[in-house]
PDB file of C-alpha atoms in Angstrom:
ATOM      1  CA  MET A  25      96.583 101.333 116.328  1.00  0.00           C
ATOM      2  CA  LEU A  26      92.954 102.077 116.929  1.00  0.00           C
ATOM      3  CA  ALA A  27      90.651 102.044 113.888  1.00  0.00           C
ATOM      4  CA  PRO A  28      93.476 102.865 111.474  1.00  0.00           C
ATOM      5  CA  TYR A  29      93.058 103.726 107.835  1.00  0.00           C
ATOM      6  CA  TYR A  30      95.087 102.088 105.110  1.00  0.00           C
ATOM      7  CA  ASP A  31      95.712 105.288 103.143  1.00  0.00           C
ATOM      8  CA  TYR A  32      94.191 108.639 104.148  1.00  0.00           C
ATOM      9  CA  SER A  33      93.788 109.998 100.630  1.00  0.00           C
ATOM     10  CA  LYS A  34      92.024 106.783  99.533  1.00  0.00           C
ATOM     11  CA  LEU A  35      89.734 107.043 102.534  1.00  0.00           C
ATOM     12  CA  ILE A  36      88.800 110.598 101.603  1.00  0.00           C
ATOM     13  CA  ARG A  37      88.180 109.655  97.961  1.00  0.00           C
ATOM     14  CA  ARG A  38      85.936 106.761  99.016  1.00  0.00           C
ATOM     15  CA  SER A  39      83.912 108.731 101.520  1.00  0.00           C
ATOM     16  CA  CYS A  40      83.798 112.068  99.648  1.00  0.00           C
ATOM     17  CA  PRO A  41      84.116 111.370  95.918  1.00  0.00           C
ATOM     18  CA  VAL A  42      83.575 115.047  95.057  1.00  0.00           C
ATOM     19  CA  ILE A  43      86.888 115.943  96.727  1.00  0.00           C
ATOM     20  CA  MET A  44      89.613 116.206  94.117  1.00  0.00           C
ATOM     21  CA  PRO A  45      92.995 114.577  94.964  1.00  0.00           C
ATOM     22  CA  PHE A  46      94.829 117.931  94.945  1.00  0.00           C
ATOM     23  CA  MET A  47      92.501 119.103  97.742  1.00  0.00           C
ATOM     24  CA  VAL A  48      93.805 116.490 100.182  1.00  0.00           C
ATOM     25  CA  LYS A  49      96.633 118.259 101.976  1.00  0.00           C
ATOM     26  CA  TYR A  50      98.090 115.329 103.901  1.00  0.00           C
ATOM     27  CA  ARG A  51      99.315 112.078 102.384  1.00  0.00           C
ATOM     28  CA  ILE A  52      99.291 109.735 105.335  1.00  0.00           C
ATOM     29  CA  GLU A  53      99.927 106.269 103.960  1.00  0.00           C
ATOM     30  CA  THR A  54      99.693 104.008 106.984  1.00  0.00           C
ATOM     31  CA  HIS A  55     100.414 100.904 104.933  1.00  0.00           C
ATOM     32  CA  LYS A  56     103.861 102.252 104.002  1.00  0.00           C
ATOM     33  CA  TYR A  57     104.738 103.157 107.595  1.00  0.00           C
ATOM     34  CA  LEU A  58     103.531  99.817 108.883  1.00  0.00           C
ATOM     35  CA  CYS A  59     105.917  97.964 106.592  1.00  0.00           C
ATOM     36  CA  ASP A  60     108.863  99.869 108.084  1.00  0.00           C
ATOM     37  CA  CYS A  61     107.752  99.586 111.717  1.00  0.00           C
ATOM     38  CA  LYS A  62     110.321  97.792 113.876  1.00  0.00           C
ATOM     39  CA  THR A  63     108.167  97.475 117.011  1.00  0.00           C
ATOM     40  CA  HIS A  64     105.248  95.189 117.745  1.00  0.00           C
ATOM     41  CA  VAL A  65     101.952  96.415 116.340  1.00  0.00           C
ATOM     42  CA  ALA A  66      98.443  95.844 117.622  1.00  0.00           C
ATOM     43  CA  LEU A  67      95.482  96.786 115.436  1.00  0.00           C
ATOM     44  CA  PHE A  68      92.041  97.211 116.976  1.00  0.00           C
ATOM     45  CA  HIS A  69      88.994  97.914 114.854  1.00  0.00           C
ATOM     46  CA  GLY A  70      85.253  97.721 115.379  1.00  0.00           C
ATOM     47  CA  ASP A  71      83.499  95.696 112.716  1.00  0.00           C
ATOM     48  CA  ARG A  72      80.629  98.228 112.605  1.00  0.00           C
ATOM     49  CA  ASP A  73      82.795 101.308 112.118  1.00  0.00           C
ATOM     50  CA  THR A  74      81.112 103.643 109.628  1.00  0.00           C
ATOM     51  CA  VAL A  75      83.741 106.409 109.888  1.00  0.00           C
ATOM     52  CA  ILE A  76      86.853 104.427 108.963  1.00  0.00           C
ATOM     53  CA  GLY A  77      85.629 101.185 107.454  1.00  0.00           C
ATOM     54  CA  TYR A  78      86.686  97.883 108.969  1.00  0.00           C
ATOM     55  CA  ARG A  79      88.129  96.874 105.589  1.00  0.00           C
ATOM     56  CA  ASN A  80      90.993  99.356 106.179  1.00  0.00           C
ATOM     57  CA  SER A  81      92.273  97.188 109.021  1.00  0.00           C
ATOM     58  CA  MET A  82      91.648  94.047 107.009  1.00  0.00           C
ATOM     59  CA  GLU A  83      93.942  95.436 104.313  1.00  0.00           C
ATOM     60  CA  LEU A  84      96.572  96.440 106.889  1.00  0.00           C
ATOM     61  CA  CYS A  85      96.330  93.025 108.521  1.00  0.00           C
ATOM     62  CA  ARG A  86      98.026  91.482 105.487  1.00  0.00           C
ATOM     63  CA  LEU A  87     101.111  93.597 106.244  1.00  0.00           C
ATOM     64  CA  LEU A  88     101.519  92.600 109.886  1.00  0.00           C
ATOM     65  CA  LYS A  89     104.558  90.703 111.068  1.00  0.00           C
ATOM     66  CA  ASN A  90     104.159  87.281 112.700  1.00  0.00           C
ATOM     67  CA  ASP A  91     104.257  88.674 116.233  1.00  0.00           C
ATOM     68  CA  ASP A  92     101.823  91.549 115.547  1.00  0.00           C
ATOM     69  CA  ILE A  93      98.133  91.197 116.368  1.00  0.00           C
ATOM     70  CA  PHE A  94      94.825  92.237 114.860  1.00  0.00           C
ATOM     71  CA  ILE A  95      91.809  92.311 117.144  1.00  0.00           C
ATOM     72  CA  THR A  96      88.268  92.755 115.912  1.00  0.00           C
ATOM     73  CA  LEU A  97      85.972  94.488 118.376  1.00  0.00           C
ATOM     74  CA  GLU A  98      82.702  92.857 117.444  1.00  0.00           C
ATOM     75  CA  GLY A  99      79.642  95.066 117.265  1.00  0.00           C
ATOM     76  CA  GLU A 100      81.638  98.252 117.870  1.00  0.00           C
ATOM     77  CA  GLY A 101      81.454 101.405 115.825  1.00  0.00           C
ATOM     78  CA  HIS A 102      84.071 104.149 115.726  1.00  0.00           C
ATOM     79  CA  ASP A 103      83.529 106.308 118.798  1.00  0.00           C
ATOM     80  CA  SER A 104      83.194 103.727 121.552  1.00  0.00           C
ATOM     81  CA  LEU A 105      86.259 101.554 121.006  1.00  0.00           C
ATOM     82  CA  ILE A 106      88.202 102.663 124.072  1.00  0.00           C
ATOM     83  CA  PHE A 107      85.314 101.657 126.329  1.00  0.00           C
ATOM     84  CA  ASN A 108      85.113  98.127 124.938  1.00  0.00           C
ATOM     85  CA  ARG A 109      85.973  95.438 127.518  1.00  0.00           C
ATOM     86  CA  LYS A 110      87.984  93.371 125.061  1.00  0.00           C
ATOM     87  CA  TYR A 111      90.010  96.449 124.082  1.00  0.00           C
ATOM     88  CA  LYS A 112      90.747  97.285 127.736  1.00  0.00           C
ATOM     89  CA  ARG A 113      91.689  93.674 128.538  1.00  0.00           C
ATOM     90  CA  GLU A 114      94.021  93.350 125.535  1.00  0.00           C
ATOM     91  CA  MET A 115      95.643  96.741 126.165  1.00  0.00           C
ATOM     92  CA  SER A 116      96.340  95.745 129.780  1.00  0.00           C
ATOM     93  CA  ARG A 117      97.920  92.525 128.557  1.00  0.00           C
ATOM     94  CA  ILE A 118     100.000  94.296 125.893  1.00  0.00           C
ATOM     95  CA  LEU A 119     101.227  97.087 128.117  1.00  0.00           C
TER      96      LEU A 119
END
């Protein structure tokens, strides 16, 4: 997962407080899906992400299984993650 959010509706409420809950069409609750995931999970997140805050991955990290991994891409924002050397190296190792 690349720069995932914990709960989409929470993300919207945090970033756009004027949006009323009934206006959010999709209820994508990543934390609930992650708990049911049977495969290995790798989370990547830039610690300078201003679109989907790094704290989203920190919250999801608590739900990872023992063999899952969480990788912080230091100094990265949101749009450049796939070009990060550490991301490329870890993805090559994982795949």
